[in-house]
Amino acid sequence: MSTRIAAMILAGGKGTRLQALTRRVAKPAVSYGSKYRIIDFPLSNCANSGIYAVGVLTQYESSDLNTYVGNGEKWGFNGVRSIVSVLTPKQTEEGSNWYRGTADAIYQNIDWLDKVDPQYVLILSGDHIYSCSYDDMLERHIKCNADCTIAVYPVPMEEASRFGILITDKDGRIVDFQEKPKNPKSNLASMGIYIFNYKELRSELLADAKKEDSDHDFGKNIIPSMMAKKHRLFSYTYHGYWKDVGTIASLHGANMDLLLSNPQGTNLYTVQGENRIYSEDTYSPPQFIASSAQIKDCLINQGAYIEGSVEHSVISSGTVIEKGAKVVNTVMMNGAKVLEGAEVYDAIIGPDSLVDKGEKINPEREGIVLVVNSKGGSK
């Protein structure tokens, strides 16, 4: 890709369905896969696509995320021929204007886009797990002479009512849109990934900002407005691995998908070359696996200290599993501890959280349990 395209990553979501994990950090900053954060994926995808101007729009509990993103150096952006800018809600004489919706977030940063002066703008969500290049999507956008191209993901028909659904003609041109329909006409779910011609997008954002009754949202307002005006909207079907990790169960499931025993999963850790996922490269000591440890089908990051039994789990840096402890089908985030004799099943153990000696978490296995406290910390 050339510099004619800029990307805007919407990373200001509160993520209330992730419960205590997002009480102090933004959803895109949540830990994933023992060494990543969710925001690593859209940023890496942009870097791998040769997109050299990326805006990261933050809002809720943004301090940690802003620091983590920094100038984008971790993902190969050098600040000279490429740039990552953290864009927060504007401070004006009238006060702070929080982003009122996804479209308003882009509207408030039109000045940044004007300076970049792109021909196309790629809109991304900061809380999806997937590894890809956006080259093919842009190629389709140009080939179709589209004003907007929307990435879609085929979902089982029985699950289609949970999504925004697009209906297309035989050429892939979008002819209708249903927002979480009771009786869906299609199984093409919108992924919330858009490529716009900047000229048309800018015009739509300026008009939408003046509408007091608007939700200032792409799905609810911008896309329907463009369809009503007979703009050329096309779909782009994505067939790779993709997960919206908006709930405790989906976050747990996406971690479990990394394990090689899951034939439906993805193996992002072995992705090399043009689709590699980049992350923060901080020093951690080597993982320690004691002679008493029993490990089966696990993903274990550097800095983990394991003396107990671990099965079908994702273990992050700085975690401790003591002798006689048992961990099954569980995600342990940075600094979490499971002490001697404790048992944990089907759970997510939050950062620096503690499962005390002899404690049993979810022995009856009733869904996915979230454990978040401040008793743990690195060994």
mmCIF file of N, CA and C in Angstrom, residues 114-197:
data_model
loop_
_atom_site.group_PDB
_atom_site.id
_atom_site.type_symbol
_atom_site.label_atom_id
_atom_site.label_comp_id
_atom_site.label_asym_id
_atom_site.label_seq_id
_atom_site.Cartn_x
_atom_site.Cartn_y
_atom_site.Cartn_z
ATOM 1 N N ASP A 114 -6.946 15.968 7.353
ATOM 2 C CA ASP A 114 -6.667 16.972 6.328
ATOM 3 C C ASP A 114 -5.165 17.186 6.151
ATOM 4 N N LYS A 115 -4.426 17.163 7.261
ATOM 5 C CA LYS A 115 -2.965 17.329 7.178
ATOM 6 C C LYS A 115 -2.312 16.134 6.481
ATOM 7 N N VAL A 116 -2.826 14.937 6.767
ATOM 8 C CA VAL A 116 -2.296 13.736 6.113
ATOM 9 C C VAL A 116 -2.685 13.715 4.639
ATOM 10 N N ASP A 117 -3.880 14.232 4.350
ATOM 11 C CA ASP A 117 -4.396 14.365 2.982
ATOM 12 C C ASP A 117 -4.442 13.032 2.239
ATOM 13 N N PRO A 118 -5.162 12.020 2.795
ATOM 14 C CA PRO A 118 -5.228 10.719 2.126
ATOM 15 C C PRO A 118 -6.296 10.708 1.030
ATOM 16 N N GLN A 119 -6.141 9.797 0.098
ATOM 17 C CA GLN A 119 -7.198 9.571 -0.880
ATOM 18 C C GLN A 119 -8.262 8.640 -0.300
ATOM 19 N N TYR A 120 -7.798 7.699 0.539
ATOM 20 C CA TYR A 120 -8.691 6.734 1.170
ATOM 21 C C TYR A 120 -8.458 6.726 2.670
ATOM 22 N N VAL A 121 -9.529 6.390 3.421
ATOM 23 C CA VAL A 121 -9.422 6.269 4.876
ATOM 24 C C VAL A 121 -9.951 4.898 5.289
ATOM 25 N N LEU A 122 -9.132 4.177 6.050
ATOM 26 C CA LEU A 122 -9.495 2.865 6.592
ATOM 27 C C LEU A 122 -9.919 3.052 8.047
ATOM 28 N N ILE A 123 -11.145 2.657 8.374
ATOM 29 C CA ILE A 123 -11.665 2.753 9.741
ATOM 30 C C ILE A 123 -11.628 1.361 10.366
ATOM 31 N N LEU A 124 -11.002 1.260 11.559
ATOM 32 C CA LEU A 124 -10.839 -0.031 12.223
ATOM 33 C C LEU A 124 -11.311 0.041 13.662
ATOM 34 N N SER A 125 -11.710 -1.110 14.185
ATOM 35 C CA SER A 125 -11.995 -1.232 15.606
ATOM 36 C C SER A 125 -10.720 -1.667 16.313
ATOM 37 N N GLY A 126 -10.523 -1.151 17.529
ATOM 38 C CA GLY A 126 -9.331 -1.484 18.294
ATOM 39 C C GLY A 126 -9.485 -2.701 19.178
ATOM 40 N N ASP A 127 -10.578 -3.464 19.039
ATOM 41 C CA ASP A 127 -10.811 -4.572 19.966
ATOM 42 C C ASP A 127 -11.164 -5.886 19.272
ATOM 43 N N HIS A 128 -10.588 -6.103 18.091
ATOM 44 C CA HIS A 128 -10.798 -7.361 17.385
ATOM 45 C C HIS A 128 -9.476 -8.109 17.234
ATOM 46 N N ILE A 129 -9.549 -9.445 17.284
ATOM 47 C CA ILE A 129 -8.378 -10.297 17.133
ATOM 48 C C ILE A 129 -8.395 -10.912 15.734
ATOM 49 N N TYR A 130 -7.448 -10.525 14.899
ATOM 50 C CA TYR A 130 -7.298 -11.113 13.573
ATOM 51 C C TYR A 130 -5.969 -10.650 12.988
ATOM 52 N N SER A 131 -5.440 -11.427 12.061
ATOM 53 C CA SER A 131 -4.170 -11.111 11.437
ATOM 54 C C SER A 131 -4.351 -11.111 9.930
ATOM 55 N N CYS A 132 -4.121 -9.953 9.299
ATOM 56 C CA CYS A 132 -4.333 -9.876 7.855
ATOM 57 C C CYS A 132 -3.618 -8.663 7.283
ATOM 58 N N SER A 133 -3.617 -8.582 5.976
ATOM 59 C CA SER A 133 -3.226 -7.380 5.258
ATOM 60 C C SER A 133 -4.500 -6.788 4.654
ATOM 61 N N TYR A 134 -4.538 -5.468 4.565
ATOM 62 C CA TYR A 134 -5.721 -4.802 3.994
ATOM 63 C C TYR A 134 -5.561 -4.543 2.500
ATOM 64 N N ASP A 135 -4.499 -5.070 1.883
ATOM 65 C CA ASP A 135 -4.226 -4.823 0.469
ATOM 66 C C ASP A 135 -5.371 -5.273 -0.431
ATOM 67 N N ASP A 136 -5.856 -6.508 -0.205
ATOM 68 C CA ASP A 136 -6.908 -7.045 -1.076
ATOM 69 C C ASP A 136 -8.192 -6.240 -0.963
ATOM 70 N N MET A 137 -8.496 -5.783 0.243
ATOM 71 C CA MET A 137 -9.703 -4.991 0.443
ATOM 72 C C MET A 137 -9.616 -3.658 -0.305
ATOM 73 N N LEU A 138 -8.457 -3.011 -0.239
ATOM 74 C CA LEU A 138 -8.289 -1.752 -0.971
ATOM 75 C C LEU A 138 -8.336 -1.989 -2.474
ATOM 76 N N GLU A 139 -7.736 -3.080 -2.923
ATOM 77 C CA GLU A 139 -7.760 -3.407 -4.352
ATOM 78 C C GLU A 139 -9.191 -3.584 -4.843
ATOM 79 N N ARG A 140 -10.016 -4.258 -4.025
ATOM 80 C CA ARG A 140 -11.426 -4.427 -4.418
ATOM 81 C C ARG A 140 -12.142 -3.088 -4.416
ATOM 82 N N HIS A 141 -11.881 -2.260 -3.426
ATOM 83 C CA HIS A 141 -12.495 -0.943 -3.340
ATOM 84 C C HIS A 141 -12.223 -0.136 -4.612
ATOM 85 N N ILE A 142 -10.983 -0.146 -5.058
ATOM 86 C CA ILE A 142 -10.612 0.618 -6.248
ATOM 87 C C ILE A 142 -11.218 -0.003 -7.504
ATOM 88 N N LYS A 143 -11.156 -1.325 -7.607
ATOM 89 C CA LYS A 143 -11.679 -2.022 -8.784
ATOM 90 C C LYS A 143 -13.171 -1.796 -8.963
ATOM 91 N N CYS A 144 -13.910 -1.728 -7.851
ATOM 92 C CA CYS A 144 -15.366 -1.542 -7.910
ATOM 93 C C CYS A 144 -15.765 -0.075 -8.041
ATOM 94 N N ASN A 145 -14.749 0.815 -8.038
ATOM 95 C CA ASN A 145 -15.045 2.250 -8.061
ATOM 96 C C ASN A 145 -16.011 2.595 -6.931
ATOM 97 N N ALA A 146 -15.736 2.050 -5.750
ATOM 98 C CA ALA A 146 -16.636 2.199 -4.601
ATOM 99 C C ALA A 146 -16.395 3.515 -3.879
ATOM 100 N N ASP A 147 -17.444 4.000 -3.239
ATOM 101 C CA ASP A 147 -17.317 5.130 -2.320
ATOM 102 C C ASP A 147 -17.010 4.627 -0.912
ATOM 103 N N CYS A 148 -17.487 3.422 -0.628
ATOM 104 C CA CYS A 148 -17.228 2.790 0.663
ATOM 105 C C CYS A 148 -17.242 1.281 0.479
ATOM 106 N N THR A 149 -16.279 0.605 1.089
ATOM 107 C CA THR A 149 -16.243 -0.857 1.096
ATOM 108 C C THR A 149 -16.264 -1.324 2.545
ATOM 109 N N ILE A 150 -17.125 -2.297 2.824
ATOM 110 C CA ILE A 150 -17.303 -2.792 4.189
ATOM 111 C C ILE A 150 -16.877 -4.253 4.243
ATOM 112 N N ALA A 151 -15.991 -4.567 5.177
ATOM 113 C CA ALA A 151 -15.577 -5.958 5.365
ATOM 114 C C ALA A 151 -16.697 -6.733 6.048
ATOM 115 N N VAL A 152 -16.980 -7.912 5.526
ATOM 116 C CA VAL A 152 -18.026 -8.758 6.097
ATOM 117 C C VAL A 152 -17.449 -10.131 6.407
ATOM 118 N N TYR A 153 -18.081 -10.779 7.374
ATOM 119 C CA TYR A 153 -17.625 -12.084 7.840
ATOM 120 C C TYR A 153 -18.829 -13.020 7.854
ATOM 121 N N PRO A 154 -18.799 -14.114 7.087
ATOM 122 C CA PRO A 154 -19.937 -15.037 7.087
ATOM 123 C C PRO A 154 -20.092 -15.706 8.457
ATOM 124 N N VAL A 155 -21.268 -15.597 9.036
ATOM 125 C CA VAL A 155 -21.550 -16.206 10.331
ATOM 126 C C VAL A 155 -22.661 -17.231 10.153
ATOM 127 N N PRO A 156 -22.776 -18.198 11.070
ATOM 128 C CA PRO A 156 -23.907 -19.131 10.996
ATOM 129 C C PRO A 156 -25.237 -18.374 10.989
ATOM 130 N N MET A 157 -26.164 -18.823 10.182
ATOM 131 C CA MET A 157 -27.435 -18.107 10.030
ATOM 132 C C MET A 157 -28.153 -17.964 11.367
ATOM 133 N N GLU A 158 -28.014 -18.954 12.250
ATOM 134 C CA GLU A 158 -28.704 -18.890 13.537
ATOM 135 C C GLU A 158 -28.098 -17.832 14.460
ATOM 136 N N GLU A 159 -26.894 -17.329 14.139
ATOM 137 C CA GLU A 159 -26.266 -16.289 14.953
ATOM 138 C C GLU A 159 -26.353 -14.904 14.313
ATOM 139 N N ALA A 160 -26.917 -14.832 13.108
ATOM 140 C CA ALA A 160 -26.892 -13.579 12.347
ATOM 141 C C ALA A 160 -27.637 -12.443 13.042
ATOM 142 N N SER A 161 -28.623 -12.768 13.869
ATOM 143 C CA SER A 161 -29.415 -11.726 14.530
ATOM 144 C C SER A 161 -28.605 -10.940 15.562
ATOM 145 N N ARG A 162 -27.392 -11.387 15.887
ATOM 146 C CA ARG A 162 -26.551 -10.689 16.852
ATOM 147 C C ARG A 162 -25.729 -9.572 16.197
ATOM 148 N N PHE A 163 -25.748 -9.509 14.855
ATOM 149 C CA PHE A 163 -24.841 -8.620 14.145
ATOM 150 C C PHE A 163 -25.591 -7.626 13.267
ATOM 151 N N GLY A 164 -24.844 -6.636 12.785
ATOM 152 C CA GLY A 164 -25.325 -5.816 11.689
ATOM 153 C C GLY A 164 -25.140 -6.623 10.416
ATOM 154 N N ILE A 165 -26.217 -6.845 9.662
ATOM 155 C CA ILE A 165 -26.198 -7.742 8.513
ATOM 156 C C ILE A 165 -26.325 -6.958 7.210
ATOM 157 N N LEU A 166 -25.473 -7.296 6.235
ATOM 158 C CA LEU A 166 -25.502 -6.649 4.926
ATOM 159 C C LEU A 166 -26.110 -7.583 3.891
ATOM 160 N N ILE A 167 -26.929 -7.012 3.018
ATOM 161 C CA ILE A 167 -27.503 -7.765 1.897
ATOM 162 C C ILE A 167 -26.890 -7.205 0.625
ATOM 163 N N THR A 168 -26.355 -8.093 -0.206
ATOM 164 C CA THR A 168 -25.662 -7.664 -1.420
ATOM 165 C C THR A 168 -26.281 -8.295 -2.660
ATOM 166 N N ASP A 169 -25.995 -7.684 -3.826
ATOM 167 C CA ASP A 169 -26.407 -8.293 -5.089
ATOM 168 C C ASP A 169 -25.308 -9.239 -5.572
ATOM 169 N N LYS A 170 -25.457 -9.777 -6.774
ATOM 170 C CA LYS A 170 -24.510 -10.782 -7.270
ATOM 171 C C LYS A 170 -23.095 -10.242 -7.455
ATOM 172 N N ASP A 171 -22.970 -8.914 -7.573
ATOM 173 C CA ASP A 171 -21.652 -8.293 -7.742
ATOM 174 C C ASP A 171 -21.038 -7.848 -6.419
ATOM 175 N N GLY A 172 -21.750 -8.080 -5.300
ATOM 176 C CA GLY A 172 -21.251 -7.674 -3.996
ATOM 177 C C GLY A 172 -21.589 -6.249 -3.630
ATOM 178 N N ARG A 173 -22.420 -5.594 -4.434
ATOM 179 C CA ARG A 173 -22.840 -4.239 -4.069
ATOM 180 C C ARG A 173 -23.896 -4.318 -2.975
ATOM 181 N N ILE A 174 -23.759 -3.485 -1.967
ATOM 182 C CA ILE A 174 -24.666 -3.524 -0.821
ATOM 183 C C ILE A 174 -25.996 -2.861 -1.192
ATOM 184 N N VAL A 175 -27.087 -3.613 -1.018
ATOM 185 C CA VAL A 175 -28.410 -3.105 -1.373
ATOM 186 C C VAL A 175 -29.292 -2.880 -0.143
ATOM 187 N N ASP A 176 -28.892 -3.439 1.005
ATOM 188 C CA ASP A 176 -29.696 -3.248 2.218
ATOM 189 C C ASP A 176 -28.819 -3.540 3.433
ATOM 190 N N PHE A 177 -29.249 -2.988 4.579
ATOM 191 C CA PHE A 177 -28.526 -3.172 5.829
ATOM 192 C C PHE A 177 -29.540 -3.416 6.936
ATOM 193 N N GLN A 178 -29.305 -4.453 7.755
ATOM 194 C CA GLN A 178 -30.179 -4.770 8.877
ATOM 195 C C GLN A 178 -29.368 -4.745 10.172
ATOM 196 N N GLU A 179 -29.785 -3.966 11.138
ATOM 197 C CA GLU A 179 -29.085 -3.884 12.410
ATOM 198 C C GLU A 179 -29.699 -4.888 13.388
ATOM 199 N N LYS A 180 -28.975 -5.967 13.674
ATOM 200 C CA LYS A 180 -29.396 -7.031 14.574
ATOM 201 C C LYS A 180 -30.844 -7.466 14.299
ATOM 202 N N PRO A 181 -31.109 -7.957 13.087
ATOM 203 C CA PRO A 181 -32.486 -8.286 12.691
ATOM 204 C C PRO A 181 -33.017 -9.562 13.336
ATOM 205 N N LYS A 182 -34.312 -9.587 13.619
ATOM 206 C CA LYS A 182 -34.935 -10.795 14.132
ATOM 207 C C LYS A 182 -34.998 -11.870 13.051
ATOM 208 N N ASN A 183 -35.220 -11.434 11.803
ATOM 209 C CA ASN A 183 -35.293 -12.356 10.674
ATOM 210 C C ASN A 183 -34.281 -11.932 9.612
ATOM 211 N N PRO A 184 -33.019 -12.299 9.786
ATOM 212 C CA PRO A 184 -31.977 -11.845 8.864
ATOM 213 C C PRO A 184 -32.172 -12.377 7.449
ATOM 214 N N LYS A 185 -31.845 -11.532 6.474
ATOM 215 C CA LYS A 185 -31.936 -11.909 5.069
ATOM 216 C C LYS A 185 -30.603 -12.420 4.527
ATOM 217 N N SER A 186 -29.568 -12.378 5.351
ATOM 218 C CA SER A 186 -28.231 -12.752 4.917
ATOM 219 C C SER A 186 -27.429 -13.191 6.138
ATOM 220 N N ASN A 187 -26.296 -13.786 5.897
ATOM 221 C CA ASN A 187 -25.395 -14.146 7.007
ATOM 222 C C ASN A 187 -24.085 -13.373 6.931
ATOM 223 N N LEU A 188 -24.069 -12.273 6.157
ATOM 224 C CA LEU A 188 -22.864 -11.457 6.018
ATOM 225 C C LEU A 188 -22.851 -10.390 7.108
ATOM 226 N N ALA A 189 -22.068 -10.635 8.141
ATOM 227 C CA ALA A 189 -22.005 -9.724 9.286
ATOM 228 C C ALA A 189 -20.951 -8.648 9.050
ATOM 229 N N SER A 190 -21.315 -7.416 9.340
ATOM 230 C CA SER A 190 -20.353 -6.327 9.243
ATOM 231 C C SER A 190 -19.280 -6.490 10.315
ATOM 232 N N MET A 191 -18.020 -6.349 9.926
ATOM 233 C CA MET A 191 -16.909 -6.451 10.859
ATOM 234 C C MET A 191 -16.543 -5.095 11.460
ATOM 235 N N GLY A 192 -17.242 -4.034 11.029
ATOM 236 C CA GLY A 192 -16.878 -2.705 11.513
ATOM 237 C C GLY A 192 -15.565 -2.217 10.924
ATOM 238 N N ILE A 193 -15.192 -2.747 9.762
ATOM 239 C CA ILE A 193 -13.993 -2.338 9.044
ATOM 240 C C ILE A 193 -14.445 -1.694 7.736
ATOM 241 N N TYR A 194 -14.063 -0.447 7.532
ATOM 242 C CA TYR A 194 -14.522 0.302 6.367
ATOM 243 C C TYR A 194 -13.351 0.942 5.630
ATOM 244 N N ILE A 195 -13.440 0.997 4.313
ATOM 245 C CA ILE A 195 -12.582 1.865 3.511
ATOM 246 C C ILE A 195 -13.482 2.870 2.808
ATOM 247 N N PHE A 196 -13.199 4.151 3.029
ATOM 248 C CA PHE A 196 -13.948 5.238 2.407
ATOM 249 C C PHE A 196 -13.046 6.024 1.467
ATOM 250 N N ASN A 197 -13.623 6.575 0.401
ATOM 251 C CA ASN A 197 -12.977 7.680 -0.293
ATOM 252 C C ASN A 197 -13.045 8.868 0.660
#
